[in-house]
PDB file of C-alpha atoms in Angstrom:
ATOM      1  CA  UNK A 148     -54.650   5.662 -11.957  1.00 85.00           C
ATOM      2  CA  UNK A 149     -51.550   3.941 -13.431  1.00 93.00           C
ATOM      3  CA  UNK A 150     -51.393   0.149 -13.128  1.00 97.00           C
ATOM      4  CA  UNK A 151     -48.365  -2.079 -13.976  1.00 98.00           C
ATOM      5  CA  UNK A 152     -48.111  -5.734 -14.332  1.00 98.00           C
ATOM      6  CA  UNK A 153     -44.801  -7.030 -13.220  1.00 97.00           C
ATOM      7  CA  UNK A 154     -44.609 -10.045 -15.458  1.00 94.00           C
ATOM      8  CA  UNK A 155     -43.863 -10.936 -19.062  1.00 92.00           C
ATOM      9  CA  UNK A 156     -46.581 -13.695 -19.324  1.00 93.00           C
ATOM     10  CA  UNK A 157     -48.809 -13.437 -22.284  1.00 93.00           C
ATOM     11  CA  UNK A 158     -51.686 -15.358 -20.307  1.00 94.00           C
ATOM     12  CA  UNK A 159     -51.361 -12.873 -17.416  1.00 96.00           C
ATOM     13  CA  UNK A 160     -51.506  -9.932 -19.735  1.00 97.00           C
ATOM     14  CA  UNK A 161     -54.633 -11.409 -21.414  1.00 96.00           C
ATOM     15  CA  UNK A 162     -56.304 -11.928 -18.067  1.00 97.00           C
ATOM     16  CA  UNK A 163     -55.441  -8.476 -16.802  1.00 97.00           C
ATOM     17  CA  UNK A 164     -57.012  -7.016 -19.874  1.00 96.00           C
ATOM     18  CA  UNK A 165     -60.306  -8.189 -18.616  1.00 96.00           C
ATOM     19  CA  UNK A 166     -60.442  -5.476 -15.883  1.00 94.00           C
ATOM     20  CA  UNK A 167     -60.769  -2.875 -18.610  1.00 93.00           C
ATOM     21  CA  UNK A 168     -58.061  -0.521 -17.063  1.00 92.00           C
ATOM     22  CA  UNK A 169     -55.300   0.631 -18.988  1.00 94.00           C
ATOM     23  CA  UNK A 170     -52.050  -0.973 -17.828  1.00 97.00           C
ATOM     24  CA  UNK A 171     -48.371  -1.351 -18.791  1.00 97.00           C
ATOM     25  CA  UNK A 172     -46.073  -4.175 -18.542  1.00 97.00           C
ATOM     26  CA  UNK A 173     -42.729  -3.961 -16.667  1.00 97.00           C
ATOM     27  CA  UNK A 174     -41.472  -7.436 -15.915  1.00 96.00           C
ATOM     28  CA  UNK A 175     -39.625  -8.098 -12.914  1.00 94.00           C
ATOM     29  CA  UNK A 176     -35.897  -9.151 -13.872  1.00 92.00           C
ATOM     30  CA  UNK A 177     -34.620 -10.299 -10.500  1.00 84.00           C
ATOM     31  CA  UNK A 178     -33.466 -14.127  -9.721  1.00 82.00           C
ATOM     32  CA  UNK A 179     -36.408 -16.109  -8.092  1.00 82.00           C
ATOM     33  CA  UNK A 180     -35.154 -17.578  -5.208  1.00 87.00           C
ATOM     34  CA  UNK A 181     -36.815 -19.071  -2.165  1.00 91.00           C
ATOM     35  CA  UNK A 182     -35.471 -19.396   1.395  1.00 90.00           C
ATOM     36  CA  UNK A 183     -34.896 -23.076   2.073  1.00 89.00           C
ATOM     37  CA  UNK A 184     -37.143 -23.218   5.206  1.00 92.00           C
ATOM     38  CA  UNK A 185     -40.396 -21.649   3.185  1.00 95.00           C
ATOM     39  CA  UNK A 186     -43.065 -24.133   2.923  1.00 95.00           C
ATOM     40  CA  UNK A 187     -43.926 -24.794  -0.524  1.00 95.00           C
ATOM     41  CA  UNK A 188     -47.415 -23.743   0.124  1.00 95.00           C
ATOM     42  CA  UNK A 189     -46.121 -20.275   0.588  1.00 97.00           C
ATOM     43  CA  UNK A 190     -43.689 -20.118  -2.235  1.00 97.00           C
ATOM     44  CA  UNK A 191     -46.130 -18.538  -4.877  1.00 97.00           C
ATOM     45  CA  UNK A 192     -47.045 -15.573  -2.676  1.00 98.00           C
ATOM     46  CA  UNK A 193     -43.457 -14.966  -1.557  1.00 97.00           C
ATOM     47  CA  UNK A 194     -42.306 -14.781  -5.061  1.00 97.00           C
ATOM     48  CA  UNK A 195     -45.309 -12.572  -6.279  1.00 97.00           C
ATOM     49  CA  UNK A 196     -44.358 -10.252  -3.544  1.00 97.00           C
ATOM     50  CA  UNK A 197     -40.598 -10.049  -4.563  1.00 96.00           C
ATOM     51  CA  UNK A 198     -41.635  -9.345  -8.137  1.00 97.00           C
ATOM     52  CA  UNK A 199     -44.075  -6.382  -7.326  1.00 97.00           C
ATOM     53  CA  UNK A 200     -41.554  -4.956  -4.659  1.00 97.00           C
ATOM     54  CA  UNK A 201     -38.835  -4.894  -7.433  1.00 97.00           C
ATOM     55  CA  UNK A 202     -40.857  -3.126  -9.883  1.00 97.00           C
ATOM     56  CA  UNK A 203     -42.603  -0.752  -7.418  1.00 97.00           C
ATOM     57  CA  UNK A 204     -39.363   0.829  -6.430  1.00 96.00           C
ATOM     58  CA  UNK A 205     -39.077   2.362  -9.657  1.00 96.00           C
ATOM     59  CA  UNK A 206     -42.667   3.094  -9.941  1.00 96.00           C
ATOM     60  CA  UNK A 207     -43.883   4.187  -6.518  1.00 94.00           C
ATOM     61  CA  UNK A 208     -47.029   6.202  -8.093  1.00 94.00           C
ATOM     62  CA  UNK A 209     -48.577   3.122  -9.827  1.00 96.00           C
ATOM     63  CA  UNK A 210     -50.402   0.246  -8.369  1.00 97.00           C
ATOM     64  CA  UNK A 211     -48.008  -2.906  -9.409  1.00 98.00           C
ATOM     65  CA  UNK A 212     -49.286  -6.207  -9.727  1.00 98.00           C
ATOM     66  CA  UNK A 213     -47.141  -9.248  -9.164  1.00 97.00           C
ATOM     67  CA  UNK A 214     -48.117 -12.645  -9.658  1.00 97.00           C
ATOM     68  CA  UNK A 215     -46.307 -16.149  -9.420  1.00 96.00           C
ATOM     69  CA  UNK A 216     -48.070 -19.796 -10.196  1.00 96.00           C
ATOM     70  CA  UNK A 217     -46.638 -22.773  -8.525  1.00 96.00           C
ATOM     71  CA  UNK A 218     -48.066 -26.482  -9.104  1.00 97.00           C
ATOM     72  CA  UNK A 219     -47.720 -28.568  -5.754  1.00 98.00           C
ATOM     73  CA  UNK A 220     -47.939 -32.311  -6.074  1.00 97.00           C
ATOM     74  CA  UNK A 221     -47.393 -34.076  -2.340  1.00 94.00           C
ATOM     75  CA  UNK A 222     -45.614 -30.710  -1.126  1.00 90.00           C
ATOM     76  CA  UNK A 223     -43.110 -30.747  -3.981  1.00 94.00           C
ATOM     77  CA  UNK A 224     -43.417 -27.811  -6.318  1.00 96.00           C
ATOM     78  CA  UNK A 225     -43.268 -28.771 -10.011  1.00 96.00           C
ATOM     79  CA  UNK A 226     -41.630 -26.078 -11.885  1.00 93.00           C
ATOM     80  CA  UNK A 227     -41.169 -25.469 -15.651  1.00 94.00           C
ATOM     81  CA  UNK A 228     -39.720 -28.373 -17.417  1.00 96.00           C
ATOM     82  CA  UNK A 229     -36.281 -27.608 -18.886  1.00 95.00           C
ATOM     83  CA  UNK A 230     -36.246 -30.722 -21.192  1.00 96.00           C
ATOM     84  CA  UNK A 231     -38.762 -33.291 -22.561  1.00 96.00           C
ATOM     85  CA  UNK A 232     -37.629 -35.925 -20.144  1.00 97.00           C
ATOM     86  CA  UNK A 233     -38.379 -33.631 -17.127  1.00 97.00           C
ATOM     87  CA  UNK A 234     -41.851 -32.812 -18.893  1.00 97.00           C
ATOM     88  CA  UNK A 235     -42.741 -36.360 -19.206  1.00 97.00           C
ATOM     89  CA  UNK A 236     -41.473 -37.191 -15.531  1.00 97.00           C
ATOM     90  CA  UNK A 237     -43.858 -34.266 -14.331  1.00 97.00           C
ATOM     91  CA  UNK A 238     -46.773 -35.475 -16.481  1.00 97.00           C
ATOM     92  CA  UNK A 239     -46.347 -39.219 -15.185  1.00 98.00           C
ATOM     93  CA  UNK A 240     -46.369 -37.810 -11.538  1.00 97.00           C
ATOM     94  CA  UNK A 241     -49.466 -35.877 -12.319  1.00 98.00           C
ATOM     95  CA  UNK A 242     -51.272 -38.747 -14.125  1.00 98.00           C
ATOM     96  CA  UNK A 243     -54.358 -39.936 -12.384  1.00 98.00           C
ATOM     97  CA  UNK A 244     -53.881 -37.522  -9.393  1.00 98.00           C
ATOM     98  CA  UNK A 245     -55.166 -34.407  -7.991  1.00 98.00           C
ATOM     99  CA  UNK A 246     -52.720 -31.491  -7.477  1.00 98.00           C
ATOM    100  CA  UNK A 247     -52.786 -27.995  -6.292  1.00 98.00           C
ATOM    101  CA  UNK A 248     -52.389 -24.888  -8.299  1.00 98.00           C
ATOM    102  CA  UNK A 249     -51.461 -21.800  -6.425  1.00 98.00           C
ATOM    103  CA  UNK A 250     -51.234 -18.376  -7.796  1.00 98.00           C
ATOM    104  CA  UNK A 251     -49.697 -15.609  -5.331  1.00 98.00           C
ATOM    105  CA  UNK A 252     -50.823 -12.004  -6.050  1.00 98.00           C
ATOM    106  CA  UNK A 253     -49.138  -9.070  -4.612  1.00 98.00           C
ATOM    107  CA  UNK A 254     -50.410  -5.260  -5.007  1.00 98.00           C
ATOM    108  CA  UNK A 255     -47.933  -2.481  -4.269  1.00 98.00           C
ATOM    109  CA  UNK A 256     -48.672   1.144  -4.271  1.00 97.00           C
ATOM    110  CA  UNK A 257     -46.684   4.100  -2.655  1.00 94.00           C
ATOM    111  CA  UNK A 258     -44.808   1.710  -0.109  1.00 93.00           C
ATOM    112  CA  UNK A 259     -48.070   0.067   0.911  1.00 96.00           C
ATOM    113  CA  UNK A 260     -48.730  -3.620  -0.070  1.00 96.00           C
ATOM    114  CA  UNK A 261     -51.409  -6.355   0.017  1.00 97.00           C
ATOM    115  CA  UNK A 262     -51.025  -9.898  -1.062  1.00 98.00           C
ATOM    116  CA  UNK A 263     -52.896 -13.126  -1.252  1.00 98.00           C
ATOM    117  CA  UNK A 264     -52.893 -16.694  -2.535  1.00 98.00           C
ATOM    118  CA  UNK A 265     -55.544 -18.331  -4.382  1.00 98.00           C
ATOM    119  CA  UNK A 266     -55.801 -22.011  -4.794  1.00 98.00           C
ATOM    120  CA  UNK A 267     -57.259 -24.692  -7.398  1.00 98.00           C
ATOM    121  CA  UNK A 268     -57.509 -28.423  -7.260  1.00 98.00           C
ATOM    122  CA  UNK A 269     -56.956 -30.128 -10.650  1.00 98.00           C
ATOM    123  CA  UNK A 270     -57.574 -33.728 -11.286  1.00 98.00           C
ATOM    124  CA  UNK A 271     -55.630 -35.426 -14.105  1.00 98.00           C
ATOM    125  CA  UNK A 272     -57.173 -38.276 -16.090  1.00 98.00           C
ATOM    126  CA  UNK A 273     -54.962 -41.464 -15.815  1.00 98.00           C
ATOM    127  CA  UNK A 274     -52.548 -40.793 -18.870  1.00 98.00           C
ATOM    128  CA  UNK A 275     -50.977 -43.423 -21.118  1.00 97.00           C
ATOM    129  CA  UNK A 276     -47.209 -43.341 -22.168  1.00 97.00           C
ATOM    130  CA  UNK A 277     -48.471 -42.253 -25.516  1.00 97.00           C
ATOM    131  CA  UNK A 278     -50.712 -39.352 -24.394  1.00 96.00           C
ATOM    132  CA  UNK A 279     -47.745 -37.842 -22.258  1.00 97.00           C
ATOM    133  CA  UNK A 280     -45.173 -38.250 -25.113  1.00 97.00           C
ATOM    134  CA  UNK A 281     -47.684 -36.647 -27.368  1.00 97.00           C
ATOM    135  CA  UNK A 282     -48.388 -33.642 -25.276  1.00 97.00           C
ATOM    136  CA  UNK A 283     -44.408 -33.259 -24.265  1.00 97.00           C
ATOM    137  CA  UNK A 284     -43.557 -33.287 -28.119  1.00 97.00           C
ATOM    138  CA  UNK A 285     -45.821 -29.808 -28.321  1.00 95.00           C
ATOM    139  CA  UNK A 286     -44.300 -26.532 -27.629  1.00 92.00           C
ATOM    140  CA  UNK A 287     -47.015 -25.938 -24.651  1.00 93.00           C
ATOM    141  CA  UNK A 288     -45.273 -27.327 -21.596  1.00 94.00           C
ATOM    142  CA  UNK A 289     -41.953 -25.680 -21.547  1.00 93.00           C
ATOM    143  CA  UNK A 290     -42.891 -22.247 -20.274  1.00 90.00           C
ATOM    144  CA  UNK A 291     -45.551 -23.368 -17.750  1.00 93.00           C
ATOM    145  CA  UNK A 292     -45.587 -24.546 -14.102  1.00 93.00           C
ATOM    146  CA  UNK A 293     -46.178 -28.154 -13.789  1.00 95.00           C
ATOM    147  CA  UNK A 294     -45.488 -28.828 -17.441  1.00 96.00           C
ATOM    148  CA  UNK A 295     -49.039 -28.153 -18.807  1.00 96.00           C
ATOM    149  CA  UNK A 296     -51.362 -25.309 -19.892  1.00 94.00           C
ATOM    150  CA  UNK A 297     -54.971 -25.955 -19.128  1.00 96.00           C
ATOM    151  CA  UNK A 298     -56.001 -23.329 -21.879  1.00 95.00           C
ATOM    152  CA  UNK A 299     -54.493 -25.595 -24.620  1.00 94.00           C
ATOM    153  CA  UNK A 300     -54.038 -29.103 -25.545  1.00 95.00           C
ATOM    154  CA  UNK A 301     -53.490 -30.073 -22.014  1.00 96.00           C
ATOM    155  CA  UNK A 302     -57.443 -29.554 -21.694  1.00 96.00           C
ATOM    156  CA  UNK A 303     -57.617 -33.040 -22.974  1.00 96.00           C
ATOM    157  CA  UNK A 304     -55.540 -34.467 -20.139  1.00 97.00           C
ATOM    158  CA  UNK A 305     -57.884 -32.996 -17.000  1.00 98.00           C
ATOM    159  CA  UNK A 306     -60.544 -34.604 -15.577  1.00 98.00           C
ATOM    160  CA  UNK A 307     -61.903 -31.555 -13.692  1.00 98.00           C
ATOM    161  CA  UNK A 308     -61.048 -28.581 -11.330  1.00 98.00           C
ATOM    162  CA  UNK A 309     -62.193 -27.352  -8.143  1.00 98.00           C
ATOM    163  CA  UNK A 310     -61.689 -23.745  -7.790  1.00 98.00           C
ATOM    164  CA  UNK A 311     -60.767 -20.755 -10.292  1.00 98.00           C
ATOM    165  CA  UNK A 312     -60.009 -21.779 -13.775  1.00 98.00           C
ATOM    166  CA  UNK A 313     -58.071 -18.594 -14.400  1.00 98.00           C
ATOM    167  CA  UNK A 314     -56.042 -19.241 -11.351  1.00 98.00           C
ATOM    168  CA  UNK A 315     -54.511 -22.174 -13.223  1.00 97.00           C
ATOM    169  CA  UNK A 316     -53.951 -20.082 -16.009  1.00 96.00           C
ATOM    170  CA  UNK A 317     -51.927 -17.728 -13.766  1.00 95.00           C
ATOM    171  CA  UNK A 318     -54.022 -15.089 -12.567  1.00 97.00           C
ATOM    172  CA  UNK A 319     -57.370 -15.353 -10.430  1.00 98.00           C
ATOM    173  CA  UNK A 320     -58.930 -12.362 -12.125  1.00 97.00           C
ATOM    174  CA  UNK A 321     -62.345 -12.014 -10.345  1.00 97.00           C
ATOM    175  CA  UNK A 322     -60.234 -12.372  -6.743  1.00 98.00           C
ATOM    176  CA  UNK A 323     -57.917  -9.885  -8.019  1.00 98.00           C
ATOM    177  CA  UNK A 324     -60.644  -7.415  -9.121  1.00 97.00           C
ATOM    178  CA  UNK A 325     -61.986  -7.835  -5.718  1.00 97.00           C
ATOM    179  CA  UNK A 326     -58.656  -7.224  -3.968  1.00 97.00           C
ATOM    180  CA  UNK A 327     -57.936  -4.213  -6.150  1.00 96.00           C
ATOM    181  CA  UNK A 328     -61.149  -2.663  -4.929  1.00 95.00           C
ATOM    182  CA  UNK A 329     -60.304  -3.282  -1.178  1.00 94.00           C
ATOM    183  CA  UNK A 330     -56.861  -2.294  -1.507  1.00 95.00           C
ATOM    184  CA  UNK A 331     -57.813   1.359  -3.200  1.00 94.00           C
ATOM    185  CA  UNK A 332     -60.340   1.920  -0.561  1.00 93.00           C
ATOM    186  CA  UNK A 333     -57.660   0.929   2.194  1.00 92.00           C
ATOM    187  CA  UNK A 334     -55.157   2.989   0.688  1.00 93.00           C
ATOM    188  CA  UNK A 335     -57.638   5.917  -0.056  1.00 91.00           C
ATOM    189  CA  UNK A 336     -57.496   5.945  -3.621  1.00 90.00           C
ATOM    190  CA  UNK A 337     -60.306   6.922  -5.831  1.00 71.00           C
ATOM    191  CA  UNK A 338     -62.220   4.232  -7.727  1.00 61.00           C
ATOM    192  CA  UNK A 339     -60.748   4.709 -11.321  1.00 48.00           C
TER     193      UNK A 339
END
């Protein structure tokens, strides 16, 4: 069975390797665009489906895995900061607060699909202006939703989590393994 990860994320590549199945990477290249009426809580799964569907069109005989991660605070999606000022603004909003990280995952094979969203609550310590500035001065925040990477130096900013740590990194690998087994059984594929 061929598996394809429809993402260029090095973190997702690292996590998918835990499944011990050979896979290739074919990143989706389409523009990420959300319908105006879509609730923020459905954005991650919507985008994951779009990514997987795009790659599945040219790889119908592979199981294509798409994923997207959003950081939600008060129903606002905090994307990837484009500047140091935007990063500081995001981290200031997260300081001393709990927020939600959602990763939507979509599986496509031969015109069939299955998708789900995993959710983790993340609590930040109250952060000083100096702590925020120091983290914003690193290279870490700028390719990550919410402006932080839990697996890096931002670990020093986080008081705790409730849910899957790997979901916050960008791929809830344990749930994905179970959903893959369920999808393969549903689609009549041998467990390989």
